[in-house]
Coordinates of C-alpha atoms and ligand atoms in Angstrom, one line a residue:
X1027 CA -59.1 -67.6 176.7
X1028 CA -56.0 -69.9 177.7
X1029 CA -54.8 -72.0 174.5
X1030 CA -57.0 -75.2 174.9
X1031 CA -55.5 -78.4 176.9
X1032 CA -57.9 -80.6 175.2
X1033 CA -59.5 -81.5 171.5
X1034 CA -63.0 -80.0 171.3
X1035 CA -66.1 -81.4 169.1
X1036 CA -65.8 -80.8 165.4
X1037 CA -70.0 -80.0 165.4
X1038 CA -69.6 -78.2 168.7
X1039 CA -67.4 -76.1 167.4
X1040 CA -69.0 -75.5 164.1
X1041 CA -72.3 -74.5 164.9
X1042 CA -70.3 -72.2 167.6
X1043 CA -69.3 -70.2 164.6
X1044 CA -72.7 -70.2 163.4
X1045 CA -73.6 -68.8 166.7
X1046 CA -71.0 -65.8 167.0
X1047 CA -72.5 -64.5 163.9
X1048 CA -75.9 -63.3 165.7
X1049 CA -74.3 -59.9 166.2
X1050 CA -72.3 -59.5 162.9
X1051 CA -74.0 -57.4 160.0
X1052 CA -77.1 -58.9 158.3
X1053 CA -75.4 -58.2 155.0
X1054 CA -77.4 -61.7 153.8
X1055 CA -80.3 -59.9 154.5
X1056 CA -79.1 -56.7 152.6
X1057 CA -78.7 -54.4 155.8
X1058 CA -74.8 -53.6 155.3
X1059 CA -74.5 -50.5 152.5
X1060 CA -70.5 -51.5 153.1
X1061 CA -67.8 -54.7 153.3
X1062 CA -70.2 -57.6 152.1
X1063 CA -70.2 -57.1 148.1
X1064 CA -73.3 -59.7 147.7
X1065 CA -74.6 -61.1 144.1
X1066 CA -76.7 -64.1 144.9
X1067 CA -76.7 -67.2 146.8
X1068 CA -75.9 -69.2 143.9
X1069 CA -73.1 -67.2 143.3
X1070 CA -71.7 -67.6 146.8
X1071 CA -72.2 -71.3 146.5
X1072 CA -70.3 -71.8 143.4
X1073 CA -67.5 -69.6 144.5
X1074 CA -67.7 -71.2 147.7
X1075 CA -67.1 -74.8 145.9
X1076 CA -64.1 -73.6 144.1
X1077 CA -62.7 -71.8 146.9
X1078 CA -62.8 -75.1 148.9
X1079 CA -61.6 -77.1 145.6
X1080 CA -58.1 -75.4 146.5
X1081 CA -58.1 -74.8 150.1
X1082 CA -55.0 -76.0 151.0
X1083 CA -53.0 -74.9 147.7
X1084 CA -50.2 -72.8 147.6
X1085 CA -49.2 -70.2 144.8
X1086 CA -45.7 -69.2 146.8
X1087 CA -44.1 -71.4 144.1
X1088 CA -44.7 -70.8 140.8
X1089 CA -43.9 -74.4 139.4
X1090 CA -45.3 -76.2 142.5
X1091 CA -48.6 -75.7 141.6
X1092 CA -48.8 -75.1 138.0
X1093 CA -52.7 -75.1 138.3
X1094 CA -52.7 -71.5 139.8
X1095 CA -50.0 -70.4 138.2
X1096 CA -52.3 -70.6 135.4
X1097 CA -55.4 -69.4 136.9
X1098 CA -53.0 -66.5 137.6
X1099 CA -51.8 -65.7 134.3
X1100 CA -55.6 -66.2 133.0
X1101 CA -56.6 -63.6 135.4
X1102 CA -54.6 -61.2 134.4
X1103 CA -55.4 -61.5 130.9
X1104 CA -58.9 -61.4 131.5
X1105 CA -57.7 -58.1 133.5
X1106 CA -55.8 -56.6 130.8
X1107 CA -58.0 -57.4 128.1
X1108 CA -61.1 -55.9 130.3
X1109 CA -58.8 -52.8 131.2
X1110 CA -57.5 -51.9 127.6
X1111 CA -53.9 -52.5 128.6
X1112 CA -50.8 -52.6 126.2
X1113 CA -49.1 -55.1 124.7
X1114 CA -46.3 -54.5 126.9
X1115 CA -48.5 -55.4 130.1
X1116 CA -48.6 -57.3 132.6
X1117 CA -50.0 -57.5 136.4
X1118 CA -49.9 -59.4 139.8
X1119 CA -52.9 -60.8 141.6
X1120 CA -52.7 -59.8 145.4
X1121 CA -54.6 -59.8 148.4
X1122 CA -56.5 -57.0 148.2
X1123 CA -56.6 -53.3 147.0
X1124 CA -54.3 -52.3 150.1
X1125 CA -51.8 -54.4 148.8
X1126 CA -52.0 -53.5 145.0
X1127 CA -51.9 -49.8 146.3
X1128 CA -48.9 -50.4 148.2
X1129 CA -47.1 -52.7 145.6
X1130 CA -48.1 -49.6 143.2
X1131 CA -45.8 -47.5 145.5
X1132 CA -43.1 -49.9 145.7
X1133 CA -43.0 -50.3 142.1
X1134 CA -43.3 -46.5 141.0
X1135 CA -40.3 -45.9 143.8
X1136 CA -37.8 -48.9 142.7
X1137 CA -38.6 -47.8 139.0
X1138 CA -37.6 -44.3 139.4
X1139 CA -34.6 -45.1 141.3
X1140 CA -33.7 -47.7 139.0
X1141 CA -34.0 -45.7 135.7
X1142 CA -34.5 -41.9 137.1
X1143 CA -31.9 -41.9 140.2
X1144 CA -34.6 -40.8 142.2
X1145 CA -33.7 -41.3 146.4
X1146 CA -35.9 -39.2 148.2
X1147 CA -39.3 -39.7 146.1
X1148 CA -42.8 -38.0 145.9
X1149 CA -46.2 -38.6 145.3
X1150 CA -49.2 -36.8 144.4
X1151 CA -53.4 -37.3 144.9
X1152 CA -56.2 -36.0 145.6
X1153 CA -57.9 -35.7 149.1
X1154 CA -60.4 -38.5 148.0
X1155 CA -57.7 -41.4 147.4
X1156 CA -58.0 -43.8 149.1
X1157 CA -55.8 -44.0 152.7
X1158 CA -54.2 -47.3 150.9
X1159 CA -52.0 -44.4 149.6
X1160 CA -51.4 -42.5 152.9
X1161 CA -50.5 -46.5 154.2
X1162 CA -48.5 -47.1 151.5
X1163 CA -46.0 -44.0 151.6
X1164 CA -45.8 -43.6 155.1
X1165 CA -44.4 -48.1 154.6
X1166 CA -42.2 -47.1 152.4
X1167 CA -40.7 -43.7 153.0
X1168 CA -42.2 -41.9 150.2
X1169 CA -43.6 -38.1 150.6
X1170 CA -46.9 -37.2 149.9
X1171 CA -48.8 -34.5 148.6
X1172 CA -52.8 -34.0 148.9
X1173 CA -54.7 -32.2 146.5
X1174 CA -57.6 -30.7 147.2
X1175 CA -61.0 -31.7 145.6
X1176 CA -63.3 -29.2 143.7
X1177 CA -67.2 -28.5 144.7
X1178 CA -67.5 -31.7 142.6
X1179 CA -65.1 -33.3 144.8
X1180 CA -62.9 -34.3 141.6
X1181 CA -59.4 -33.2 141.5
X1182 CA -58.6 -30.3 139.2
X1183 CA -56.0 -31.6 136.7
X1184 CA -53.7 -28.2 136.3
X1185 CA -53.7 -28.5 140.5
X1186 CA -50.8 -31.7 139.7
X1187 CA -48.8 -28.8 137.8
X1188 CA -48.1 -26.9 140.8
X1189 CA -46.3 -29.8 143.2
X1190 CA -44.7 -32.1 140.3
X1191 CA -40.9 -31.5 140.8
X1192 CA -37.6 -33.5 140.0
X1193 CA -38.7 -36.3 142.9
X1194 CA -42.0 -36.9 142.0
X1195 CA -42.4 -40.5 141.2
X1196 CA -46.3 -41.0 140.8
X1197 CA -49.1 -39.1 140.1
X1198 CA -52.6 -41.0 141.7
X1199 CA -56.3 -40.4 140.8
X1200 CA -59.3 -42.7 141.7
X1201 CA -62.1 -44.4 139.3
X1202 CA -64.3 -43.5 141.5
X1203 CA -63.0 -41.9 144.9
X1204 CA -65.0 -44.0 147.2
X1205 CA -66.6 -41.3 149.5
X1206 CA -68.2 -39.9 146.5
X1207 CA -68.5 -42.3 144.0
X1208 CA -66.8 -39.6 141.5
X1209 CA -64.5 -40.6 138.8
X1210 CA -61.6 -38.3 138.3
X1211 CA -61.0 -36.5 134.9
X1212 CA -58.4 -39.2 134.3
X1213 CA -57.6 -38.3 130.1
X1214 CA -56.6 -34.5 131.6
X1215 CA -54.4 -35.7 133.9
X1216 CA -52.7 -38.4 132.3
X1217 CA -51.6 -35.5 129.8
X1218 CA -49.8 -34.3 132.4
X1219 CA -48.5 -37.0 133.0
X1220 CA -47.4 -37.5 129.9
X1221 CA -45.8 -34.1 129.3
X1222 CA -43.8 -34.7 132.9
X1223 CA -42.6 -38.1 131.9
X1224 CA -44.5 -39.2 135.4
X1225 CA -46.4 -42.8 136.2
X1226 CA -49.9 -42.2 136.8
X1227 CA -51.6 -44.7 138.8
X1228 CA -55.5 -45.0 138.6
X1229 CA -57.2 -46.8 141.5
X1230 CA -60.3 -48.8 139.9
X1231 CA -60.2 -51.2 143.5
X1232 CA -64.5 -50.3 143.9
X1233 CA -65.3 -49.2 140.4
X1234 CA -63.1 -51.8 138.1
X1235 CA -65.7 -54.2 138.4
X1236 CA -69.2 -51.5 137.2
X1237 CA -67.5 -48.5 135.4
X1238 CA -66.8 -51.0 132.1
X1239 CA -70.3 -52.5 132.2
X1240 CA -72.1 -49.4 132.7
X1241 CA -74.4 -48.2 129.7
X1242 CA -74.3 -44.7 129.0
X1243 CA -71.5 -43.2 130.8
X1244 CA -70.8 -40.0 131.9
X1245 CA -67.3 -40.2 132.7
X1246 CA -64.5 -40.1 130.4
X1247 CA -62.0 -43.0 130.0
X1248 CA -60.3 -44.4 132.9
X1249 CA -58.1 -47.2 132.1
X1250 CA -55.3 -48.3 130.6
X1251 CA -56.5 -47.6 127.5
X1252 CA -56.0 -43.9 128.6
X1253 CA -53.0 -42.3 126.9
X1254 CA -50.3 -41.9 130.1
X1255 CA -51.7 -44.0 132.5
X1256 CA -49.6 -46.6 133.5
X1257 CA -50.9 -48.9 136.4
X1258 CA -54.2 -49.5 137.6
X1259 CA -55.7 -51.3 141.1
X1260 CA -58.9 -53.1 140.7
X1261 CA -60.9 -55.5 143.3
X1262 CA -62.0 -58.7 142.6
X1263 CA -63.2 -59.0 145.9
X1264 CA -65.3 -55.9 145.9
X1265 CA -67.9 -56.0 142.3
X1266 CA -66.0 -58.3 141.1
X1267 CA -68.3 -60.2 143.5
X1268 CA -64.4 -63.0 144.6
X1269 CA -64.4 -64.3 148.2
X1270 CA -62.5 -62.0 150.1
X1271 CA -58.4 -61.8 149.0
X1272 CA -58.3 -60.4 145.4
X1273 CA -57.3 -58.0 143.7
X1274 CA -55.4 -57.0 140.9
X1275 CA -52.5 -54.8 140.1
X1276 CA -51.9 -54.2 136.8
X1277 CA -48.7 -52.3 134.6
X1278 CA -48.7 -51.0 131.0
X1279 CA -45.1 -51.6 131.1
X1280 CA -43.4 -54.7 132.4
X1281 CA -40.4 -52.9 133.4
X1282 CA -42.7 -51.1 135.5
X1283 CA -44.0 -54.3 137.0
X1284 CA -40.4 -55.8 137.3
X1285 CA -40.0 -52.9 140.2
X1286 CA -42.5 -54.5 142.4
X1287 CA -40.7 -58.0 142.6
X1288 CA -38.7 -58.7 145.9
X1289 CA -36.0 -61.2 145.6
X1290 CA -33.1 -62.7 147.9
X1291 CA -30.8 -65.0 146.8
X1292 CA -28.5 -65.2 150.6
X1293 CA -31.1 -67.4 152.7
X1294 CA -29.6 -70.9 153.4
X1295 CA -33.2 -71.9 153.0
X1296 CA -32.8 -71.3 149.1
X1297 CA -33.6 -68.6 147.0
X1298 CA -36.7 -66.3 147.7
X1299 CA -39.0 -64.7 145.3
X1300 CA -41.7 -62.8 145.8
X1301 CA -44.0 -61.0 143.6
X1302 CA -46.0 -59.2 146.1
X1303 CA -46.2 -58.5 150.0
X1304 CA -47.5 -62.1 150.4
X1305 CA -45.1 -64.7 150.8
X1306 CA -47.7 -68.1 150.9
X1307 CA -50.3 -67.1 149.0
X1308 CA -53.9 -68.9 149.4
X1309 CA -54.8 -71.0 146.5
X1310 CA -58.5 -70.6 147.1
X1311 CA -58.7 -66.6 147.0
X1312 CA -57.0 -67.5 143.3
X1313 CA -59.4 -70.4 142.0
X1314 CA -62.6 -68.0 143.3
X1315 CA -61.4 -65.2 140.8
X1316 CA -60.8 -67.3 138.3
X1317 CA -64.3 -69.6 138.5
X1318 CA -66.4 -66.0 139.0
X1319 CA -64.4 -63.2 136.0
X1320 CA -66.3 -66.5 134.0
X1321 CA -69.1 -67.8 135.6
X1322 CA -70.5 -63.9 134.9
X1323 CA -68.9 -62.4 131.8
X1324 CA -69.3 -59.3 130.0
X1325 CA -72.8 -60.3 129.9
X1326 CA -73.3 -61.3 133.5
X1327 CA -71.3 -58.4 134.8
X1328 CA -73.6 -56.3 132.6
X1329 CA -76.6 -57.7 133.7
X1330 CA -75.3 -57.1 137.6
X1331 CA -74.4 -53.7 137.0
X1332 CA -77.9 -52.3 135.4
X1333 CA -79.9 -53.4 138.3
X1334 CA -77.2 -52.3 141.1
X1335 CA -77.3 -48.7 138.8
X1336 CA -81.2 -48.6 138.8
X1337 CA -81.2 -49.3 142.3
X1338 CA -78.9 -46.6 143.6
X1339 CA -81.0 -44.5 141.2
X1340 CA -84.3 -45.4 143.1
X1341 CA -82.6 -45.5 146.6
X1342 CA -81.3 -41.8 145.6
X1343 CA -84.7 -40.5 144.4
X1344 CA -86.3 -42.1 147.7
X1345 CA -83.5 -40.5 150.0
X1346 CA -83.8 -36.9 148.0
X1347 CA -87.2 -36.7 148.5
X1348 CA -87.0 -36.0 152.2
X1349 CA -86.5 -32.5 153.6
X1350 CA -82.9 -31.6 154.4
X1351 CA -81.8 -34.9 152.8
X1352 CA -79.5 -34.4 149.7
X1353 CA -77.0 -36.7 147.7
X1354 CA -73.5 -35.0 147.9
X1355 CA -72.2 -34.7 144.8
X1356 CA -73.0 -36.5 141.5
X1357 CA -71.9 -40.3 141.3
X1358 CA -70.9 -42.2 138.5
X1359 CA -71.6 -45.5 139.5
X1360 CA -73.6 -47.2 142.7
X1361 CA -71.7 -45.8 145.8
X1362 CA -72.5 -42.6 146.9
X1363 CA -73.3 -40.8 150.2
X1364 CA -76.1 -38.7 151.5
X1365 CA -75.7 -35.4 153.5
X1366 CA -78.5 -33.8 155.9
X1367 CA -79.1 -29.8 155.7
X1368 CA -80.8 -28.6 159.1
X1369 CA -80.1 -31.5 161.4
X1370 CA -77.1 -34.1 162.5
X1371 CA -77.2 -36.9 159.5
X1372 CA -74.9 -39.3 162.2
X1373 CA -78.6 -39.1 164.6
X1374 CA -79.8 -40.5 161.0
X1375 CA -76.8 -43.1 160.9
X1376 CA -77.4 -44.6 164.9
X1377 CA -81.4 -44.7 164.1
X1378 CA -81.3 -46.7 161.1
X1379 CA -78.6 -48.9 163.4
X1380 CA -81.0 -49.5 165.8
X1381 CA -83.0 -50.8 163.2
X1382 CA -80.2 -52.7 161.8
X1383 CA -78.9 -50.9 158.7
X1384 CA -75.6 -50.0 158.6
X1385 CA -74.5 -46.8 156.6
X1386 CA -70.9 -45.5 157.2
X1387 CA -70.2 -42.4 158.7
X1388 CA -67.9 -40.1 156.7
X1389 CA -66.8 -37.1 157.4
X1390 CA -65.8 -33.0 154.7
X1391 CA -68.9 -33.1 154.8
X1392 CA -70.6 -35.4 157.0
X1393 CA -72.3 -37.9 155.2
X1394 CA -73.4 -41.8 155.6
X1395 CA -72.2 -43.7 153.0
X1396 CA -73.9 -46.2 150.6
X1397 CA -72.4 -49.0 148.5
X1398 CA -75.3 -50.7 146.8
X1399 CA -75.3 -54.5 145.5
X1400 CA -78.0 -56.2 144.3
X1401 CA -79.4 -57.6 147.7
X1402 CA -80.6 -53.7 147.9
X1403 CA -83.4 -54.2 145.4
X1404 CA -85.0 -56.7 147.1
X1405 CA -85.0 -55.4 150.4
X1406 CA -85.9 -51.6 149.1
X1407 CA -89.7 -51.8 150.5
X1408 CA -88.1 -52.6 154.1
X1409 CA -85.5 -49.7 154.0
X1410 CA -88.5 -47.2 153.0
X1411 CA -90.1 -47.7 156.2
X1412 CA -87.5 -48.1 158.7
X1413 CA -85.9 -44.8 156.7
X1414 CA -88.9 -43.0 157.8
X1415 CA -89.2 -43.8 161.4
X1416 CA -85.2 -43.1 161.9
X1417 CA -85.7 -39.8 159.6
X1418 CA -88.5 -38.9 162.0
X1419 CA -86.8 -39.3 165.0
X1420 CA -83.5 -38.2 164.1
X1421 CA -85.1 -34.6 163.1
X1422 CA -86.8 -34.3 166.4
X1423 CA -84.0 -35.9 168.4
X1424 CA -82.0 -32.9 166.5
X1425 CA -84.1 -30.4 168.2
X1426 CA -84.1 -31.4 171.8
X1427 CA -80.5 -31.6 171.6
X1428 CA -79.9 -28.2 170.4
X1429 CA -80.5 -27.0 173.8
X1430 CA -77.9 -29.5 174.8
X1431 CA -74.1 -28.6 174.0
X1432 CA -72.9 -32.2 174.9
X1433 CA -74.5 -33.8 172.4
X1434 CA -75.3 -37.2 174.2
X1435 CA -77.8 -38.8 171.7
X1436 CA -75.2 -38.6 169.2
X1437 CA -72.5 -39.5 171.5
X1438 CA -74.1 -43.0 171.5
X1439 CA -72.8 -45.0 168.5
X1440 CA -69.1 -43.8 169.4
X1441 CA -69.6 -45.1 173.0
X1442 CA -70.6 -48.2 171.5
X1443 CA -67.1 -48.6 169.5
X1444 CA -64.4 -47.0 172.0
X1445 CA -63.0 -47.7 175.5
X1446 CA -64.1 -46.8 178.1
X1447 CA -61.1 -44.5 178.9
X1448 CA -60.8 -43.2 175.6
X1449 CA -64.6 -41.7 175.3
X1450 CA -64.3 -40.3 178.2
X1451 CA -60.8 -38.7 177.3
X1452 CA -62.6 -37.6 173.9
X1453 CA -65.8 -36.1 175.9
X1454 CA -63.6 -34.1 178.4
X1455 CA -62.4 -32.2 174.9
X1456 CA -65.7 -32.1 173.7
X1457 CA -66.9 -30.3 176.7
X1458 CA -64.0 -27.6 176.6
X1459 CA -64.6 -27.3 173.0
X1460 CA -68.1 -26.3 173.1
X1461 CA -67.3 -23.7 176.2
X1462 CA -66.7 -21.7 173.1
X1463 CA -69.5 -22.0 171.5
X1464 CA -72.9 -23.5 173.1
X1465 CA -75.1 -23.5 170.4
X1466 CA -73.3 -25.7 167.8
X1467 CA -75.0 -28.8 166.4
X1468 CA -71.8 -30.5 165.8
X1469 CA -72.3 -34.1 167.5
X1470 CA -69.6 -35.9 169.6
X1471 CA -68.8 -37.2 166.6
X1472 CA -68.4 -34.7 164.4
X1473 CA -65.7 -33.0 166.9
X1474 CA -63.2 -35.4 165.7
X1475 CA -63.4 -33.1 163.0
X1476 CA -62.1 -30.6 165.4
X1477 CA -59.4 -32.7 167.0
X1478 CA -58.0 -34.0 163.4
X1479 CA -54.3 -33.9 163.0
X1480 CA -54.0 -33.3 166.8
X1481 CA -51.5 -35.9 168.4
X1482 CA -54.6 -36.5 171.0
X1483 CA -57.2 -37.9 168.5
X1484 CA -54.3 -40.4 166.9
X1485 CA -53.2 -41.4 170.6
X1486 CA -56.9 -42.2 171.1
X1487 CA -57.3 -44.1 167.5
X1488 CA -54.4 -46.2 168.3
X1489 CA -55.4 -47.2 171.7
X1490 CA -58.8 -48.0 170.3
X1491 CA -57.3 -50.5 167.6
X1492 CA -54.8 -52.0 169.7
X1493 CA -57.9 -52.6 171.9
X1494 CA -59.9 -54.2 169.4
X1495 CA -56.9 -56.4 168.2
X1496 CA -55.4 -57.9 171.1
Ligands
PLP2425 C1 -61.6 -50.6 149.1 C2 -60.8 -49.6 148.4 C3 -59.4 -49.7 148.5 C4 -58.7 -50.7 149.4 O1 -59.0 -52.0 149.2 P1 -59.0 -53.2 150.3 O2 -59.4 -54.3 149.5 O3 -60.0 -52.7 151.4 O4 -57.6 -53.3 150.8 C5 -58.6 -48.8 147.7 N1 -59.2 -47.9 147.0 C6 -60.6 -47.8 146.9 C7 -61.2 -46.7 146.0 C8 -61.4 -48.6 147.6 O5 -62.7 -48.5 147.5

């Protein structure tokens, strides 16, 4: 598309947006199990007022617009008050839970530099952290261990002993991982935290929003509140139910917090200060957070969070009940993913696409993923019967194919996503792979598992987003 010579119609234009949709998710129609975090209309239409109320604001100065500054400041309260956090606290709205991860980093690096003379620094989490982390260190030049998970797929707590040494600068754990849904035993570990003088981050960005408001729990404390936890990362944007762009970051200690500032004072353009990676910083993404943490409460957050729990409940049950079909592990909230013993769960994953559900793929162990909102009740009838048909044919599909080392049913939904050149790069391997060994089940899909941490797979990955984003 050349950049446009002339103006174009404002209603032309408009319902051309309305038109692109047709091939987006349905999410409004609860078919997306992931990105669209959806309440109810009249939720999205209030939010969708005050967004619009500050469209144009900007909170890159402070005193410019004293109206968000104060939304801000609110926020965070309401943040720290719902997150049990010290007296001494204090936080910073940002974009997103990528960006309180990384400012988490930046923070825990500057701090222990500052205080601990710490220059070449370390990090440690679990497998099931979120990539946010892998992001974050590999921005800012920080080292990175990974823990394994157990058979629960939480971290052990004695596995931090083993790597903390004179460099380590945070120790991570998620409430809950989001491949799982599992909350990490984060009491146990933020005594080890305390006993190494160590920041331990928890990363609440999908659960801060349901773990509070959930009735009988059966996961310890998570938060603040916890003794040795020092900064959490929770989405407004995800359960929190905000347009998308917010998220907190939040610091039991304000020196702590302090470490994530970025200031220069040399620019002829005057002096620059920055809380966060964002320099302008969109007014509406702030006035949304604001307008919903009230519009709901405790008591509408509560209210939210029972029927999203019941539902996952009765969408578990339903999915259990098939043969072969099993929940992998034991969530604590309403995201969790769904394994198949016997056949390829990804045949599962393109059937139910064709029928216009999308499930996430995931992979040690292969799984689709759900993330439930309460859109899912309503539409629970519909997902029974299109589960069936794309259960049915997936198990028989399954068969066929087991005479057939290549896999192509499977290959399908990956064809769909990457270049032409790249698939047929990826299939080329798959084919010498399975020289080896005929009889596998493993889809095209699944040899990525195969191909992980081999320069080839990344090469491909990259030319695939660099595809996508031109
Ligand atoms: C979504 C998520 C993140 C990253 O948040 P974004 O808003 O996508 O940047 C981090 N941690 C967990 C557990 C998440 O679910």
């Amino acid at each position: 598309m050349d950049f446009p010579k002339e103006r174009s119609d404002a209603n032309t234009l408009l319902s051309k947006l309305e038109t692109l949709k047709s091939d987006d998710l349905r999410w409004k129609q609860g078919r997306a199990f992931s990105y669209v975090y959806y309440a109810s209309p009249e939720i999205t239409e209030t939010l969708s007022k005050a967004y619009l109320s500050y469209f144009s604001e900007n909170a890159l100065n402070p005193s410019a617009f004293p109206s968000l500054s104060i939304m801000q400041s609110e926020v965070i309260s309401m943040c720290k008050s719902l997150f049990n956090a010290g007296d001494n606290a204090g936080g910073v709205m940002t974009s997103g839970g990528t960006e309180s991860i990384l400012m988490a980093i930046k923070a825990a690096k500057e701090y222990a530099k500052k205080y601990r003379n710490i220059t070449a620094p370390e990090v440690i989490m679990p497998l099931s952290a979120h990539p946010a982390f892998n992001k974050a260190c590999d921005y800012f030049g920080v080292k990175l261990h990974i823990l394994p998970v157990g058979s629960d797929y939480r971290v052990n707590p004695e596995s931090y002993e083993g790597l903390i040494n004179e460099n380590t600068v945070l120790l991570v754990a998620s409430a809950p991982s989001y491949p799982q849904g599992v909350v990490d035993p984060i009491p146990e570990i933020g005594q080890v935290a305390l006993k190494h003088k160590i920041p331990f981050h928890v990363d609440a960005c999908v659960g801060g929003f349901v773990l509070p408001f959930i009735k009988d729990r059966t996961f310890p404390n998570f938060d603040l509140g916890v003794p040795g936890v020092t900064s959490l990362s929770a989405d407004i944007h995800k359960y929190g139910f905000a347009s998308k762009g917010s998220s907190v970051v939040l610091y039991n200690d304000n020196e702590l917090r302090k470490s994530q500032f970025y200031i220069y004072t040399g620019w002829p353009g005057g002096i620059y200060a920055s809380p966060s990676i964002m320099g302008t910083r969109p007014g509406g993404a702030i006035a949304v957070a604001w307008t919903v943490l009230q519009l709901l409460g405790q008591a509408g957050y509560e209210s939210l969070v029972q029927k999203m729990m019941s539902t996952a409940k009765a969408y578990q049950d339903f999915l259990s009940s098939y043969e072969g079909i099993s929940v992998v592990g034991s969530s604590d909230m309403c995201i969790f993913s769904i394994q198949a013993d016997g056949f390829n769960i990804y045949e599962l994953g393109d059937e139910m696409h064709e029928l216009s559900w999308q499930m996430d793929r995931q992979q040690d162990p292969s799984a689709l993923h759900l993330s439930i909102s309460p859109i899912h009740a309503e539409v629970f009838e519909d997902f029974k019967i299109d589960f069936d048909k794309a259960y049915k044919i997936a198990k028989k599909k399954d068969f066929n194919k087991l005479k057939n080392s290549l896999q192509v049913g499977a290959a399908k939904g990956l064809k769909k996503i990457l270049p032409e050149k790249t698939f047929g790069k990826l299939q080329k391997l798959a084919v010498q792979k399975s020289d080896t060994n005929t009889n596998r089940s493993a889809a095209l899909y699944g040899m990525i598992g195969d191909l992980k941490g081999s320069g080839t797979l990344d090469e491909m990955i990259i030319e695939f987003l660099d595809k996508m984003t031109k």
